[in-house]
């Protein structure tokens, strides 16, 4: 399955890149396939693996910040694998051009 | 912490109330405090309890539907409890009237 | 259609109830039907009316805060009206009990 | 500002790439900078330009589908421009490596 998530700290000012970087290090350490975009991080893997990484990121943030808003959106398609690439490629084929990622 | 979630089945037509009802039965069985609103369900409890209930709902849906979109938004404030009522009441006090829930 | 939204200010500390109250005043002034829950506000109305109120709330926040995260989730069902009550009631009928809102 | 959005049709089966492609054509026609990722599309521009494109996508979908779920997340930072690239680059600098996008 795919899951996009973001972890936003409140009470730590408006610049939160330091905290996002901490999450990305956890994501990289997990070995799961990921893509970073300007609004969140997409992970691919089994439910428990993916949600385990998001839990680690959330807990790391909670240990540093008084309040944390974490959002997760899961797309779980039975029998589907390799959705990280195939979803974008499928849209590219339908549109008929390479798209900006 | 608080978490609002919704579980949307794809490939099962446009009327999905039957599936939402299945999730609500799981929520009721969990013993966690909850509120149902027209766009989702809010749970209150510890991270693992809340996310465990959402996992159960997601898995129940996956067993019935070819594709499931689950969204979760967590608001985790260190040291806060009873946020289910206090967040709305705090806004009511600031606005100075009882609000529609 | 229904839309749930929330407006979160960054760079203004962890207590943001003051800003939420400002949004609720705008919502009340709009005359649209609404419900406040612990994680957001649900509006019902036509696309442009609903999105116009959310725009007003977002702009009010931007005028007070250096950074604003606004989330919106729309459920637009062709030919449906009165979804604010009917969606929850439909789930209650299927579950067979009155649910906490 | 940045906004990530996705438009999900209900009642049209589990394969919705055809509808996503229709939205991407609208995005490309708008001239706004965009990035497609496996879970949504990120736009950059002024509030009304960005929300105008999302409105067009939503309306195109509503004209084809009995029910549409549209989600939008806005990150609006006063005085910020070029966030599409700078947010990811800033995380890369903090992590110290090039990241998968």
XYZ file of C-alpha atoms in Angstrom:
404
model
C 0.000 0.000 0.000
C 0.935 3.674 -0.290
C 0.678 6.239 2.500
C 1.473 9.939 2.384
C 2.156 11.595 5.704
C 3.278 14.858 7.214
C 4.165 15.777 10.780
C 3.741 19.446 11.753
C 5.020 20.759 15.106
C 3.103 23.580 16.796
C 4.764 25.881 19.292
C 8.155 25.747 17.571
C 7.888 28.759 15.278
C 7.087 28.874 11.591
C 10.266 27.196 10.296
C 9.924 23.476 10.768
C 12.443 22.081 8.260
C 14.688 20.862 11.085
C 11.887 18.587 12.288
C 11.031 17.355 8.801
C 14.707 16.433 8.341
C 14.571 14.335 11.510
C 11.603 12.395 10.061
C 13.362 11.863 6.737
C 16.328 10.314 8.551
C 13.907 7.853 10.175
C 12.327 7.123 6.786
C 15.734 6.522 5.191
C 16.728 4.219 8.043
C 13.580 2.132 7.565
C 14.561 0.815 4.152
C 11.036 1.412 2.802
C 10.690 3.023 -0.606
C 9.771 6.700 -0.256
C 9.302 9.918 -2.223
C 9.555 13.372 -0.672
C 7.355 16.106 -2.137
C 6.866 19.736 -1.017
C 3.806 18.805 1.081
C 4.642 15.387 2.509
C 6.372 12.047 2.200
C 4.931 8.998 0.424
C 5.881 5.530 1.694
C 5.232 2.128 0.113
C 5.082 -1.173 1.989
C 2.853 -3.370 4.114
C 0.403 -1.709 6.530
C 2.350 -2.465 9.690
C 5.743 -1.520 8.243
C 4.470 1.788 6.865
C 2.468 2.714 9.954
C 5.419 1.698 12.152
C 7.663 4.256 10.428
C 4.999 6.954 10.755
C 4.665 6.095 14.457
C 8.438 6.504 14.908
C 8.340 9.917 13.190
C 5.353 11.042 15.262
C 6.999 9.921 18.518
C 10.305 11.612 17.648
C 8.399 14.847 17.072
C 6.346 14.518 20.263
C 9.592 14.144 22.226
C 10.761 17.521 20.854
C 7.555 19.593 20.578
C 4.618 20.477 22.836
C 2.030 19.760 20.143
C 2.157 17.760 16.914
C -0.344 17.513 14.047
C 0.239 14.347 12.008
C -1.779 13.571 8.873
C -1.795 10.251 7.028
C -3.570 9.268 3.806
C -3.483 5.582 2.878
C -4.265 4.105 -0.561
C -4.553 0.340 -0.122
C -5.362 -1.603 -3.271
C -5.716 -5.344 -2.897
C -3.022 -7.227 -4.810
C -1.234 -4.059 -5.945
C 2.536 -3.643 -5.625
C 4.925 -1.113 -7.116
C 2.224 1.566 -6.947
C 4.820 4.265 -6.190
C 5.883 4.288 -9.840
C 2.893 2.717 -11.572
C 0.320 5.296 -10.436
C 2.242 8.228 -11.895
C 3.225 6.277 -15.031
C -0.379 5.268 -15.645
C -1.436 8.929 -15.580
C 1.442 9.834 -17.902
C 0.300 7.204 -20.407
C -3.263 8.527 -20.323
C -2.171 12.167 -20.686
C 0.385 11.177 -23.340
C 3.331 13.179 -21.963
C 5.983 12.979 -19.271
C 4.756 14.904 -16.199
C 6.665 16.964 -13.637
C 7.236 15.059 -10.405
C -4.477 12.527 21.831
C -7.281 13.067 19.333
C -7.481 11.497 15.872
C -10.114 11.988 13.214
C -10.324 9.296 10.584
C -12.411 8.194 7.640
C -12.312 5.029 5.572
C -13.624 5.275 1.996
C -14.100 2.163 -0.156
C -13.566 2.444 -3.926
C -15.182 0.028 -6.353
C -18.299 -0.437 -4.213
C -20.534 2.248 -5.701
C -21.318 5.683 -4.363
C -23.306 4.636 -1.269
C -20.858 3.615 1.393
C -22.915 3.965 4.597
C -22.940 0.189 5.098
C -19.140 0.227 5.376
C -19.082 3.241 7.670
C -21.532 1.426 9.961
C -19.152 -1.537 10.162
C -16.380 0.811 11.318
C -18.624 2.436 13.919
C -19.380 -0.978 15.415
C -15.632 -1.530 15.784
C -15.257 1.910 17.378
C -18.092 1.232 19.812
C -16.579 -2.119 20.732
C -13.219 -0.493 21.510
C -14.482 1.449 24.502
C -12.606 4.586 23.370
C -14.444 7.893 23.506
C -15.609 8.908 20.035
C -17.708 11.480 18.166
C -19.229 10.853 14.749
C -19.562 13.843 12.419
C -20.748 14.011 8.791
C -17.164 13.754 7.464
C -15.439 11.392 9.873
C -15.054 9.965 13.354
C -12.949 11.510 16.135
C -11.321 9.186 18.700
C -9.561 10.059 21.947
C -6.981 7.902 23.692
C -3.322 6.904 23.696
C -1.502 6.633 20.354
C -1.435 2.840 20.201
C -5.055 2.396 21.324
C -6.376 4.929 18.829
C -4.242 3.717 15.932
C -5.146 0.115 16.797
C -8.847 0.869 16.332
C -8.167 2.638 13.030
C -6.115 -0.379 11.898
C -9.045 -2.687 12.704
C -11.429 -0.493 10.701
C -9.037 -0.307 7.766
C -8.507 -4.087 7.767
C -12.255 -4.793 7.981
C -12.762 -2.570 4.936
C -9.881 -4.118 2.984
C -11.440 -7.551 3.545
C -14.650 -6.317 1.869
C -13.437 -3.902 -0.839
C -10.858 -3.967 -3.655
C -9.483 -0.541 -2.759
C -9.649 1.564 0.406
C -8.637 5.195 1.028
C -8.107 5.834 4.753
C -7.277 9.288 6.100
C -6.131 10.065 9.650
C -5.406 13.420 11.290
C -3.809 13.309 14.749
C -3.657 16.194 17.239
C -1.247 15.158 19.992
C -0.699 17.721 22.728
C 1.728 16.787 25.470
C 0.005 16.469 28.827
C -3.475 17.111 27.440
C -6.441 14.886 28.282
C -10.160 15.357 27.786
C -9.499 17.285 24.577
C -12.658 15.861 22.973
C -14.790 18.258 25.017
C -12.293 20.928 26.020
C -11.313 21.980 22.482
C -14.900 22.769 21.471
C -15.728 24.353 24.858
C -12.645 26.578 24.650
C -13.825 27.913 21.279
C -17.339 28.423 22.659
C -15.935 30.495 25.520
C -13.916 32.663 23.143
C -16.854 33.167 20.751
C -19.208 33.689 23.694
C -22.052 31.431 22.525
C -22.990 27.777 22.384
C -22.000 26.373 18.961
C -23.646 23.713 16.791
C -21.864 20.390 17.056
C -22.111 19.585 -0.761
C -20.313 19.140 2.562
C -16.808 20.400 3.345
C -14.804 19.970 6.518
C -11.976 22.418 7.032
C -9.402 23.475 9.584
C -7.004 26.400 9.621
C -3.818 25.976 11.681
C -1.465 28.911 12.317
C 2.279 28.229 12.619
C 4.586 30.574 14.470
C 1.934 31.582 17.011
C 2.624 29.061 19.758
C 0.767 25.866 20.548
C -2.514 27.405 21.723
C -4.509 28.386 18.687
C -8.077 28.561 20.043
C -8.135 32.338 19.620
C -7.644 31.905 15.875
C -10.204 29.127 15.603
C -12.729 31.406 17.338
C -12.095 34.088 14.712
C -12.949 31.557 11.983
C -16.106 30.439 13.762
C -17.318 34.044 13.873
C -16.875 34.213 10.096
C -18.735 30.892 9.708
C -21.604 32.115 11.889
C -21.808 35.351 9.909
C -22.080 33.432 6.633
C -25.461 31.922 7.415
C -24.342 28.505 6.116
C -25.228 25.455 8.176
C -22.197 24.256 10.139
C -21.085 21.789 12.813
C -17.985 22.261 14.954
C -16.120 19.134 16.040
C -12.848 18.764 17.970
C -10.818 18.493 14.747
C -12.556 20.856 12.338
C -15.695 22.549 11.104
C -18.154 21.034 8.609
C -20.059 23.385 6.275
C -22.970 22.617 3.955
C -23.912 24.623 0.882
C -23.061 25.195 -2.775
C -19.423 24.947 -3.883
C -18.828 28.677 -4.255
C -20.592 29.635 -1.011
C -18.719 27.045 1.036
C -15.330 27.732 -0.545
C -15.945 31.481 -0.180
C -16.325 31.118 3.591
C -13.180 28.975 3.791
C -11.317 31.622 1.740
C -12.432 34.316 4.218
C -11.212 32.238 7.171
C -7.887 31.509 5.482
C -7.345 35.186 4.622
C -8.235 36.333 8.155
C -5.623 33.915 9.490
C -2.976 34.933 6.958
C -3.438 38.559 8.054
C -2.597 37.542 11.644
C 0.007 34.766 11.247
C 3.271 34.279 9.340
C 2.292 30.812 8.108
C -1.054 29.040 7.807
C -1.864 25.407 7.029
C -5.457 25.054 5.786
C -7.001 21.673 5.005
C -10.303 21.097 3.211
C -12.148 17.845 2.473
C -15.176 18.089 0.172
C -17.895 15.447 -0.234
C -19.968 16.450 -3.261
C -22.823 14.098 -4.125
C -24.893 15.005 -7.163
C -28.463 15.823 -6.227
C -27.878 15.448 -2.483
C -29.058 18.063 0.009
C -29.375 17.968 3.774
C -26.334 15.699 3.994
C -25.249 17.311 7.290
C -27.935 15.377 9.150
C -28.707 12.529 6.742
C -25.191 11.068 6.634
C -25.011 10.595 10.406
C -28.629 9.438 10.633
C -28.085 6.871 7.898
C -25.184 5.378 9.867
C -27.288 5.386 13.048
C -30.040 3.438 11.269
C -27.567 0.851 10.008
C -25.879 0.466 13.414
C -29.262 0.476 15.139
C -28.422 2.926 17.945
C -28.067 6.623 18.554
C -24.390 7.592 18.181
C -22.301 10.206 19.995
C -21.822 13.337 17.920
C 1.446 29.464 -1.625
C 1.508 25.687 -2.144
C -1.547 23.435 -2.253
C -1.706 19.679 -2.655
C -4.995 18.275 -3.865
C -6.602 15.056 -4.980
C -9.989 14.373 -6.510
C -11.440 10.888 -5.972
C -14.596 9.750 -7.791
C -16.947 7.319 -6.034
C -19.310 5.095 -7.964
C -16.928 4.678 -10.909
C -15.091 1.515 -9.901
C -11.676 1.152 -8.325
C -9.591 2.337 -11.286
C -9.701 6.096 -11.406
C -6.591 6.966 -13.457
C -8.750 8.180 -16.352
C -10.233 10.855 -14.073
C -6.875 11.843 -12.626
C -5.579 12.312 -16.190
C -8.451 14.680 -16.922
C -7.428 16.800 -13.919
C -3.775 16.831 -14.968
C -4.766 18.190 -18.377
C -6.553 21.041 -16.591
C -3.481 21.636 -14.405
C -1.176 21.695 -17.439
C -3.489 24.112 -19.222
C -3.426 26.499 -16.252
C 0.238 27.383 -16.614
C 0.770 27.060 -12.824
C 3.833 25.201 -11.630
C 2.892 21.700 -10.475
C 4.345 18.392 -9.308
C 2.497 15.084 -9.554
C 3.174 12.489 -6.864
C 1.579 9.062 -6.292
C -0.970 10.516 -3.837
C -1.807 13.941 -5.263
C -0.772 17.010 -7.190
C 1.011 20.032 -5.693
C 0.349 23.478 -7.208
C 2.147 26.764 -6.555
C 0.664 30.219 -7.101
C -1.592 32.843 -5.583
C -4.630 31.710 -3.564
C -7.228 32.512 -6.202
C -5.251 31.063 -9.112
C -4.539 27.810 -7.280
C -8.055 27.418 -5.899
C -9.481 28.281 -9.325
C -7.646 25.337 -10.901
C -8.800 22.995 -8.131
C -12.371 24.229 -8.671
C -12.116 23.423 -12.394
C -10.839 19.915 -11.619
C -13.584 19.335 -9.059
C -16.285 20.539 -11.447
C -14.966 18.420 -14.330
C -15.162 15.382 -12.046
C -18.634 16.234 -10.759
C -19.852 16.408 -14.362
C -18.668 12.812 -14.894
C -19.270 11.108 -11.523
C -22.169 10.769 -9.067
C -19.990 11.546 -6.046
C -16.599 13.206 -5.675
C -14.287 13.472 -2.662
C -11.820 16.347 -3.084
C -9.087 17.050 -0.536
C -6.909 20.173 -0.431
C -4.022 21.054 1.886
C -2.678 24.607 1.657
C 0.667 25.823 3.008
C 0.617 29.626 2.846
C 3.754 31.360 4.132
C 3.738 35.127 4.045
C 6.362 36.506 1.656
C 7.457 33.066 0.445
C 7.840 32.257 -3.250
C 9.498 29.352 -5.038
C 8.470 27.023 -2.193
C 7.951 24.120 -4.627
C 11.712 23.655 -4.888
C 12.979 25.389 -1.762
C 11.072 23.231 0.745
C 12.553 19.979 -0.544
C 16.012 21.502 -1.028
C 16.002 22.857 2.518
C 15.321 19.357 3.868
C 18.050 17.924 1.641
C 20.551 20.417 3.041
C 19.614 19.523 6.611
C 19.774 15.767 5.961
C 22.972 16.212 3.951
C 22.005 14.034 0.965
C 19.929 14.178 -2.209
C 16.487 12.687 -1.470
C 14.130 10.651 -3.675
C 11.331 12.779 -5.087
